[in-house]
PDB file of C-alpha atoms in Angstrom:
ATOM      1  CA  MET M   1       2.754 -45.035  25.576  1.00  0.00           C
ATOM      2  CA  ALA M   2       3.950 -41.593  24.487  1.00  0.00           C
ATOM      3  CA  THR M   3       7.503 -40.637  25.373  1.00  0.00           C
ATOM      4  CA  MET M   4       8.394 -37.449  27.247  1.00  0.00           C
ATOM      5  CA  GLU M   5      10.102 -36.157  24.104  1.00  0.00           C
ATOM      6  CA  GLU M   6       6.892 -36.606  22.077  1.00  0.00           C
ATOM      7  CA  ILE M   7       4.808 -34.940  24.789  1.00  0.00           C
ATOM      8  CA  LYS M   8       7.220 -32.007  25.031  1.00  0.00           C
ATOM      9  CA  LYS M   9       7.356 -31.580  21.240  1.00  0.00           C
ATOM     10  CA  LEU M  10       3.572 -31.558  20.852  1.00  0.00           C
ATOM     11  CA  ARG M  11       3.138 -29.172  23.788  1.00  0.00           C
ATOM     12  CA  ASN M  12       5.662 -26.770  22.286  1.00  0.00           C
ATOM     13  CA  GLU M  13       3.928 -26.918  18.904  1.00  0.00           C
ATOM     14  CA  THR M  14       0.346 -26.536  20.118  1.00  0.00           C
ATOM     15  CA  GLY M  15       0.520 -24.921  23.547  1.00  0.00           C
ATOM     16  CA  ALA M  16      -1.950 -27.538  24.831  1.00  0.00           C
ATOM     17  CA  GLY M  17      -1.788 -28.824  28.406  1.00  0.00           C
ATOM     18  CA  ILE M  18       0.105 -31.981  29.306  1.00  0.00           C
ATOM     19  CA  ASN M  19      -3.073 -34.000  29.918  1.00  0.00           C
ATOM     20  CA  ALA M  20      -4.567 -32.980  26.566  1.00  0.00           C
ATOM     21  CA  VAL M  21      -1.312 -33.751  24.755  1.00  0.00           C
ATOM     22  CA  THR M  22      -0.970 -37.142  26.425  1.00  0.00           C
ATOM     23  CA  GLU M  23      -4.567 -37.996  25.532  1.00  0.00           C
ATOM     24  CA  ALA M  24      -4.050 -36.889  21.919  1.00  0.00           C
ATOM     25  CA  LEU M  25      -0.927 -39.018  21.516  1.00  0.00           C
ATOM     26  CA  LYS M  26      -2.688 -41.991  23.061  1.00  0.00           C
ATOM     27  CA  GLU M  27      -5.725 -41.648  20.779  1.00  0.00           C
ATOM     28  CA  SER M  28      -3.506 -41.220  17.716  1.00  0.00           C
ATOM     29  CA  LYS M  29      -1.179 -44.092  18.688  1.00  0.00           C
ATOM     30  CA  GLY M  30       1.825 -41.789  18.572  1.00  0.00           C
ATOM     31  CA  ASP M  31       1.098 -40.288  15.144  1.00  0.00           C
ATOM     32  CA  MET M  32       2.053 -36.608  15.606  1.00  0.00           C
ATOM     33  CA  GLU M  33      -0.029 -35.261  12.703  1.00  0.00           C
ATOM     34  CA  ALA M  34      -3.086 -37.210  13.881  1.00  0.00           C
ATOM     35  CA  ALA M  35      -2.463 -35.910  17.408  1.00  0.00           C
ATOM     36  CA  ARG M  36      -2.421 -32.312  16.144  1.00  0.00           C
ATOM     37  CA  LYS M  37      -5.687 -32.921  14.296  1.00  0.00           C
ATOM     38  CA  TYR M  38      -7.200 -34.466  17.437  1.00  0.00           C
ATOM     39  CA  LEU M  39      -6.262 -31.386  19.476  1.00  0.00           C
ATOM     40  CA  ARG M  40      -7.731 -29.066  16.823  1.00  0.00           C
ATOM     41  CA  GLN M  41     -11.000 -31.006  16.869  1.00  0.00           C
ATOM     42  CA  LYS M  42     -11.100 -30.840  20.668  1.00  0.00           C
ATOM     43  CA  GLY M  43     -10.587 -27.103  20.408  1.00  0.00           C
ATOM     44  CA  GLU M  44     -13.480 -26.794  17.947  1.00  0.00           C
ATOM     45  CA  ALA M  45     -15.725 -28.756  20.322  1.00  0.00           C
ATOM     46  CA  LYS M  46     -14.799 -26.505  23.242  1.00  0.00           C
ATOM     47  CA  ALA M  47     -15.376 -23.405  21.136  1.00  0.00           C
ATOM     48  CA  GLU M  48     -18.846 -24.691  20.217  1.00  0.00           C
ATOM     49  CA  LYS M  49     -19.708 -25.271  23.894  1.00  0.00           C
ATOM     50  CA  ARG M  50     -18.652 -21.732  24.795  1.00  0.00           C
ATOM     51  CA  LYS M  51     -20.289 -19.903  21.884  1.00  0.00           C
ATOM     52  CA  ASP M  52     -23.234 -18.640  23.978  1.00  0.00           C
ATOM     53  CA  ARG M  53     -21.018 -17.092  26.643  1.00  0.00           C
ATOM     54  CA  THR M  54     -20.377 -13.346  26.753  1.00  0.00           C
ATOM     55  CA  ALA M  55     -16.889 -12.204  25.797  1.00  0.00           C
ATOM     56  CA  ALA M  56     -16.875  -8.785  27.477  1.00  0.00           C
ATOM     57  CA  ASN M  57     -13.119  -8.281  27.866  1.00  0.00           C
ATOM     58  CA  GLY M  58     -10.459  -8.141  25.234  1.00  0.00           C
ATOM     59  CA  ILE M  59      -7.196  -6.933  23.792  1.00  0.00           C
ATOM     60  CA  LEU M  60      -5.898  -5.165  20.704  1.00  0.00           C
ATOM     61  CA  GLY M  61      -3.141  -6.738  18.650  1.00  0.00           C
ATOM     62  CA  VAL M  62      -0.971  -4.227  16.794  1.00  0.00           C
ATOM     63  CA  TYR M  63       1.630  -4.668  14.073  1.00  0.00           C
ATOM     64  CA  ILE M  64       3.786  -1.805  12.757  1.00  0.00           C
ATOM     65  CA  HIS M  65       5.832  -2.569   9.670  1.00  0.00           C
ATOM     66  CA  GLY M  66       9.541  -1.785   9.790  1.00  0.00           C
ATOM     67  CA  ASN M  67       9.222   1.259   7.552  1.00  0.00           C
ATOM     68  CA  ASN M  68       6.445   2.677   9.772  1.00  0.00           C
ATOM     69  CA  LYS M  69       4.183   3.038   6.751  1.00  0.00           C
ATOM     70  CA  VAL M  70       1.836   0.148   7.495  1.00  0.00           C
ATOM     71  CA  VAL M  71      -0.070  -0.403  10.747  1.00  0.00           C
ATOM     72  CA  THR M  72      -2.629  -3.123  11.438  1.00  0.00           C
ATOM     73  CA  VAL M  73      -4.906  -3.510  14.449  1.00  0.00           C
ATOM     74  CA  VAL M  74      -6.937  -6.570  15.435  1.00  0.00           C
ATOM     75  CA  GLU M  75      -9.604  -6.579  18.159  1.00  0.00           C
ATOM     76  CA  VAL M  76      -9.893  -9.853  20.090  1.00  0.00           C
ATOM     77  CA  SER M  77     -12.440 -10.420  22.854  1.00  0.00           C
ATOM     78  CA  CYS M  78     -12.470 -12.945  25.696  1.00  0.00           C
ATOM     79  CA  GLU M  79     -14.433 -13.539  28.891  1.00  0.00           C
ATOM     80  CA  THR M  80     -12.088 -12.331  31.644  1.00  0.00           C
ATOM     81  CA  ASP M  81      -9.606  -9.545  32.224  1.00  0.00           C
ATOM     82  CA  PHE M  82      -7.151 -12.164  33.492  1.00  0.00           C
ATOM     83  CA  ALA M  83      -7.142 -13.914  30.112  1.00  0.00           C
ATOM     84  CA  ALA M  84      -6.961 -10.618  28.217  1.00  0.00           C
ATOM     85  CA  LYS M  85      -3.758  -9.701  30.070  1.00  0.00           C
ATOM     86  CA  SER M  86      -2.098 -13.087  29.610  1.00  0.00           C
ATOM     87  CA  GLU M  87       1.024 -13.502  27.491  1.00  0.00           C
ATOM     88  CA  ASP M  88      -0.782 -16.132  25.381  1.00  0.00           C
ATOM     89  CA  MET M  89      -3.522 -13.672  24.431  1.00  0.00           C
ATOM     90  CA  ARG M  90      -1.044 -10.895  23.671  1.00  0.00           C
ATOM     91  CA  LYS M  91       0.873 -13.201  21.356  1.00  0.00           C
ATOM     92  CA  PHE M  92      -2.349 -14.428  19.732  1.00  0.00           C
ATOM     93  CA  ALA M  93      -3.593 -10.892  19.044  1.00  0.00           C
ATOM     94  CA  ASN M  94      -0.221  -9.726  17.723  1.00  0.00           C
ATOM     95  CA  ASP M  95       0.107 -12.804  15.491  1.00  0.00           C
ATOM     96  CA  LEU M  96      -3.251 -11.920  13.948  1.00  0.00           C
ATOM     97  CA  ALA M  97      -2.209  -8.302  13.430  1.00  0.00           C
ATOM     98  CA  LEU M  98       0.831  -9.622  11.540  1.00  0.00           C
ATOM     99  CA  GLN M  99      -1.531 -11.891   9.579  1.00  0.00           C
ATOM    100  CA  VAL M 100      -3.596  -8.915   8.410  1.00  0.00           C
ATOM    101  CA  ALA M 101      -0.456  -7.062   7.317  1.00  0.00           C
ATOM    102  CA  ALA M 102       0.963 -10.059   5.461  1.00  0.00           C
ATOM    103  CA  ALA M 103      -2.152 -11.610   3.907  1.00  0.00           C
ATOM    104  CA  ASN M 104      -4.464  -8.612   3.314  1.00  0.00           C
ATOM    105  CA  PRO M 105      -7.817 -10.259   4.138  1.00  0.00           C
ATOM    106  CA  GLU M 106     -10.945  -8.471   2.987  1.00  0.00           C
ATOM    107  CA  PHE M 107     -13.410 -10.093   5.383  1.00  0.00           C
ATOM    108  CA  LEU M 108     -13.330 -11.371   8.944  1.00  0.00           C
ATOM    109  CA  SER M 109     -15.467 -14.469   8.424  1.00  0.00           C
ATOM    110  CA  VAL M 110     -17.371 -16.226   5.648  1.00  0.00           C
ATOM    111  CA  ASP M 111     -20.583 -14.814   7.130  1.00  0.00           C
ATOM    112  CA  GLY M 112     -19.160 -11.342   6.566  1.00  0.00           C
ATOM    113  CA  VAL M 113     -19.024 -11.794   2.791  1.00  0.00           C
ATOM    114  CA  SER M 114     -22.096 -10.046   1.414  1.00  0.00           C
ATOM    115  CA  LYS M 115     -24.748 -11.912  -0.546  1.00  0.00           C
ATOM    116  CA  GLU M 116     -24.081  -9.543  -3.433  1.00  0.00           C
ATOM    117  CA  LYS M 117     -20.397 -10.483  -3.467  1.00  0.00           C
ATOM    118  CA  VAL M 118     -21.195 -14.199  -3.362  1.00  0.00           C
ATOM    119  CA  ALA M 119     -23.680 -13.780  -6.227  1.00  0.00           C
ATOM    120  CA  GLU M 120     -21.102 -11.824  -8.239  1.00  0.00           C
ATOM    121  CA  LEU M 121     -18.489 -14.544  -7.717  1.00  0.00           C
ATOM    122  CA  ASN M 122     -20.946 -17.287  -8.619  1.00  0.00           C
ATOM    123  CA  ASP M 123     -21.818 -15.492 -11.859  1.00  0.00           C
ATOM    124  CA  THR M 124     -18.138 -15.088 -12.731  1.00  0.00           C
ATOM    125  CA  PHE M 125     -17.310 -18.712 -11.979  1.00  0.00           C
ATOM    126  CA  GLU M 126     -20.386 -19.977 -13.824  1.00  0.00           C
ATOM    127  CA  LYS M 127     -19.223 -18.164 -16.965  1.00  0.00           C
ATOM    128  CA  GLU M 128     -15.765 -19.696 -16.592  1.00  0.00           C
ATOM    129  CA  LEU M 129     -17.361 -23.139 -16.383  1.00  0.00           C
ATOM    130  CA  GLU M 130     -19.562 -22.836 -19.470  1.00  0.00           C
ATOM    131  CA  GLY M 131     -19.356 -26.018 -21.478  1.00  0.00           C
ATOM    132  CA  LYS M 132     -18.268 -28.143 -18.527  1.00  0.00           C
ATOM    133  CA  PRO M 133     -20.381 -31.245 -17.749  1.00  0.00           C
ATOM    134  CA  GLU M 134     -23.069 -30.510 -15.171  1.00  0.00           C
ATOM    135  CA  ASN M 135     -22.010 -33.447 -13.003  1.00  0.00           C
ATOM    136  CA  ILE M 136     -18.645 -31.832 -12.253  1.00  0.00           C
ATOM    137  CA  LYS M 137     -19.667 -28.166 -12.272  1.00  0.00           C
ATOM    138  CA  GLU M 138     -20.886 -28.146  -8.677  1.00  0.00           C
ATOM    139  CA  ASN M 139     -17.641 -29.517  -7.252  1.00  0.00           C
ATOM    140  CA  ILE M 140     -15.511 -27.157  -9.328  1.00  0.00           C
ATOM    141  CA  LEU M 141     -17.665 -24.196  -8.292  1.00  0.00           C
ATOM    142  CA  LYS M 142     -17.355 -25.145  -4.622  1.00  0.00           C
ATOM    143  CA  GLY M 143     -13.598 -25.473  -5.023  1.00  0.00           C
ATOM    144  CA  LYS M 144     -13.360 -22.007  -6.548  1.00  0.00           C
ATOM    145  CA  MET M 145     -15.434 -20.475  -3.745  1.00  0.00           C
ATOM    146  CA  ASP M 146     -13.341 -22.243  -1.102  1.00  0.00           C
ATOM    147  CA  LYS M 147     -10.174 -20.939  -2.748  1.00  0.00           C
ATOM    148  CA  TYR M 148     -11.590 -17.413  -2.713  1.00  0.00           C
ATOM    149  CA  TYR M 149     -12.457 -17.680   0.987  1.00  0.00           C
ATOM    150  CA  GLU M 150      -8.998 -19.044   1.793  1.00  0.00           C
ATOM    151  CA  ALA M 151      -7.456 -15.982   0.156  1.00  0.00           C
ATOM    152  CA  SER M 152      -9.893 -13.284   1.286  1.00  0.00           C
ATOM    153  CA  VAL M 153     -11.400 -14.345   4.635  1.00  0.00           C
ATOM    154  CA  LEU M 154      -9.189 -13.926   7.700  1.00  0.00           C
ATOM    155  CA  MET M 155     -10.566 -16.957   9.546  1.00  0.00           C
ATOM    156  CA  LYS M 156      -9.950 -19.232   6.533  1.00  0.00           C
ATOM    157  CA  GLN M 157      -6.443 -18.052   5.707  1.00  0.00           C
ATOM    158  CA  VAL M 158      -3.359 -20.164   6.328  1.00  0.00           C
ATOM    159  CA  LEU M 159      -1.619 -18.703   9.363  1.00  0.00           C
ATOM    160  CA  PHE M 160       1.396 -16.607   8.338  1.00  0.00           C
ATOM    161  CA  ALA M 161       3.245 -17.443  11.566  1.00  0.00           C
ATOM    162  CA  ASP M 162       2.683 -21.217  11.158  1.00  0.00           C
ATOM    163  CA  ASP M 163       1.536 -22.559   7.798  1.00  0.00           C
ATOM    164  CA  SER M 164       0.532 -25.922   9.286  1.00  0.00           C
ATOM    165  CA  LYS M 165      -2.774 -24.406  10.460  1.00  0.00           C
ATOM    166  CA  THR M 166      -5.398 -21.823   9.568  1.00  0.00           C
ATOM    167  CA  VAL M 167      -6.379 -18.774  11.610  1.00  0.00           C
ATOM    168  CA  GLU M 168      -9.534 -20.665  12.597  1.00  0.00           C
ATOM    169  CA  ASP M 169      -7.436 -23.602  13.842  1.00  0.00           C
ATOM    170  CA  TYR M 170      -5.309 -21.179  15.861  1.00  0.00           C
ATOM    171  CA  LEU M 171      -8.424 -19.635  17.411  1.00  0.00           C
ATOM    172  CA  ASN M 172      -9.780 -23.046  18.415  1.00  0.00           C
ATOM    173  CA  GLU M 173      -6.434 -23.987  19.939  1.00  0.00           C
ATOM    174  CA  MET M 174      -6.526 -20.795  22.009  1.00  0.00           C
ATOM    175  CA  VAL M 175     -10.058 -21.531  23.219  1.00  0.00           C
ATOM    176  CA  ALA M 176      -8.915 -24.974  24.354  1.00  0.00           C
ATOM    177  CA  LYS M 177      -5.806 -23.567  26.008  1.00  0.00           C
ATOM    178  CA  ILE M 178      -7.345 -20.532  27.738  1.00  0.00           C
ATOM    179  CA  GLY M 179     -10.647 -22.230  28.563  1.00  0.00           C
ATOM    180  CA  GLU M 180     -12.765 -19.237  27.574  1.00  0.00           C
ATOM    181  CA  LYS M 181     -14.807 -17.997  24.658  1.00  0.00           C
ATOM    182  CA  ILE M 182     -12.552 -16.009  22.314  1.00  0.00           C
ATOM    183  CA  GLU M 183     -13.764 -13.981  19.333  1.00  0.00           C
ATOM    184  CA  LEU M 184     -12.094 -12.033  16.575  1.00  0.00           C
ATOM    185  CA  LYS M 185     -14.193  -8.873  16.539  1.00  0.00           C
ATOM    186  CA  SER M 186     -12.608  -6.667  13.885  1.00  0.00           C
ATOM    187  CA  PHE M 187      -9.462  -5.704  12.042  1.00  0.00           C
ATOM    188  CA  SER M 188      -8.110  -2.554  10.398  1.00  0.00           C
ATOM    189  CA  LYS M 189      -5.180  -1.780   8.148  1.00  0.00           C
ATOM    190  CA  PHE M 190      -3.714   1.694   7.692  1.00  0.00           C
ATOM    191  CA  GLU M 191      -1.141   2.729   5.107  1.00  0.00           C
ATOM    192  CA  VAL M 192       0.658   6.051   4.734  1.00  0.00           C
ATOM    193  CA  ALA M 193      -0.711   8.236   1.912  1.00  0.00           C
ATOM    194  CA  GLN M 194      -3.564   5.796   1.338  1.00  0.00           C
ATOM    195  CA  ASP M 195      -7.123   5.573   2.555  1.00  0.00           C
ATOM    196  CA  VAL M 196      -7.981   3.134   5.307  1.00  0.00           C
ATOM    197  CA  GLN M 197      -8.265  -0.418   3.997  1.00  0.00           C
ATOM    198  CA  TYR M 198     -10.156  -3.375   5.453  1.00  0.00           C
ATOM    199  CA  CYS M 199     -11.799  -1.383   8.206  1.00  0.00           C
ATOM    200  CA  SER M 200     -13.325  -2.480  11.486  1.00  0.00           C
ATOM    201  CA  VAL M 201     -16.770  -2.557   9.924  1.00  0.00           C
ATOM    202  CA  ASN M 202     -15.792  -6.159   9.121  1.00  0.00           C
ATOM    203  CA  LYS M 203     -17.039  -7.493  12.439  1.00  0.00           C
ATOM    204  CA  SER M 204     -18.094 -10.950  13.439  1.00  0.00           C
ATOM    205  CA  GLU M 205     -21.647 -11.385  14.589  1.00  0.00           C
ATOM    206  CA  GLU M 206     -22.245 -11.807  18.305  1.00  0.00           C
ATOM    207  CA  LYS M 207     -22.836 -15.465  19.063  1.00  0.00           C
TER     208      LYS M 207
END
């Protein structure tokens, strides 16, 4: 049986409810890393169940760099005004605004990467792999694409505020915690004396 210290630690790390944390520790036989993975998977399952719901409310997360020369804005939608005004959602949105400032993503999701860009990357990587045996080319190519997505796609990036998870993991945890559909709709980055970068045209598709 999980101890109160283990339950408290996992709750503090994940923000999950006491019942979910207790269940995760039980299923993982006290293995904390396995329990975190279990909670992430539960969050993914809940997100999948809620994908057809309408997220008509939302909040903007804003980050202003200390020198006041960089500002990022992230638009996050949810189902209810109550959730949008919660401290958890404010923190979530602001964490993502910090993420955009720190990690400079180019795209919101993998689906947002144009077919032309994917084709261009494939051509580049194929040239780099000339002479490699065909039986290993496919895996290497996939690895290179995954690495590109992890660097350039917001949802696939390692979370700046907690490098034990990705932005996508964080989103799924929030869905499980809030109990509503949550979407990252867009992000923008503005810099003094520079044109707008990474504009809000990078929007996720409505599910």
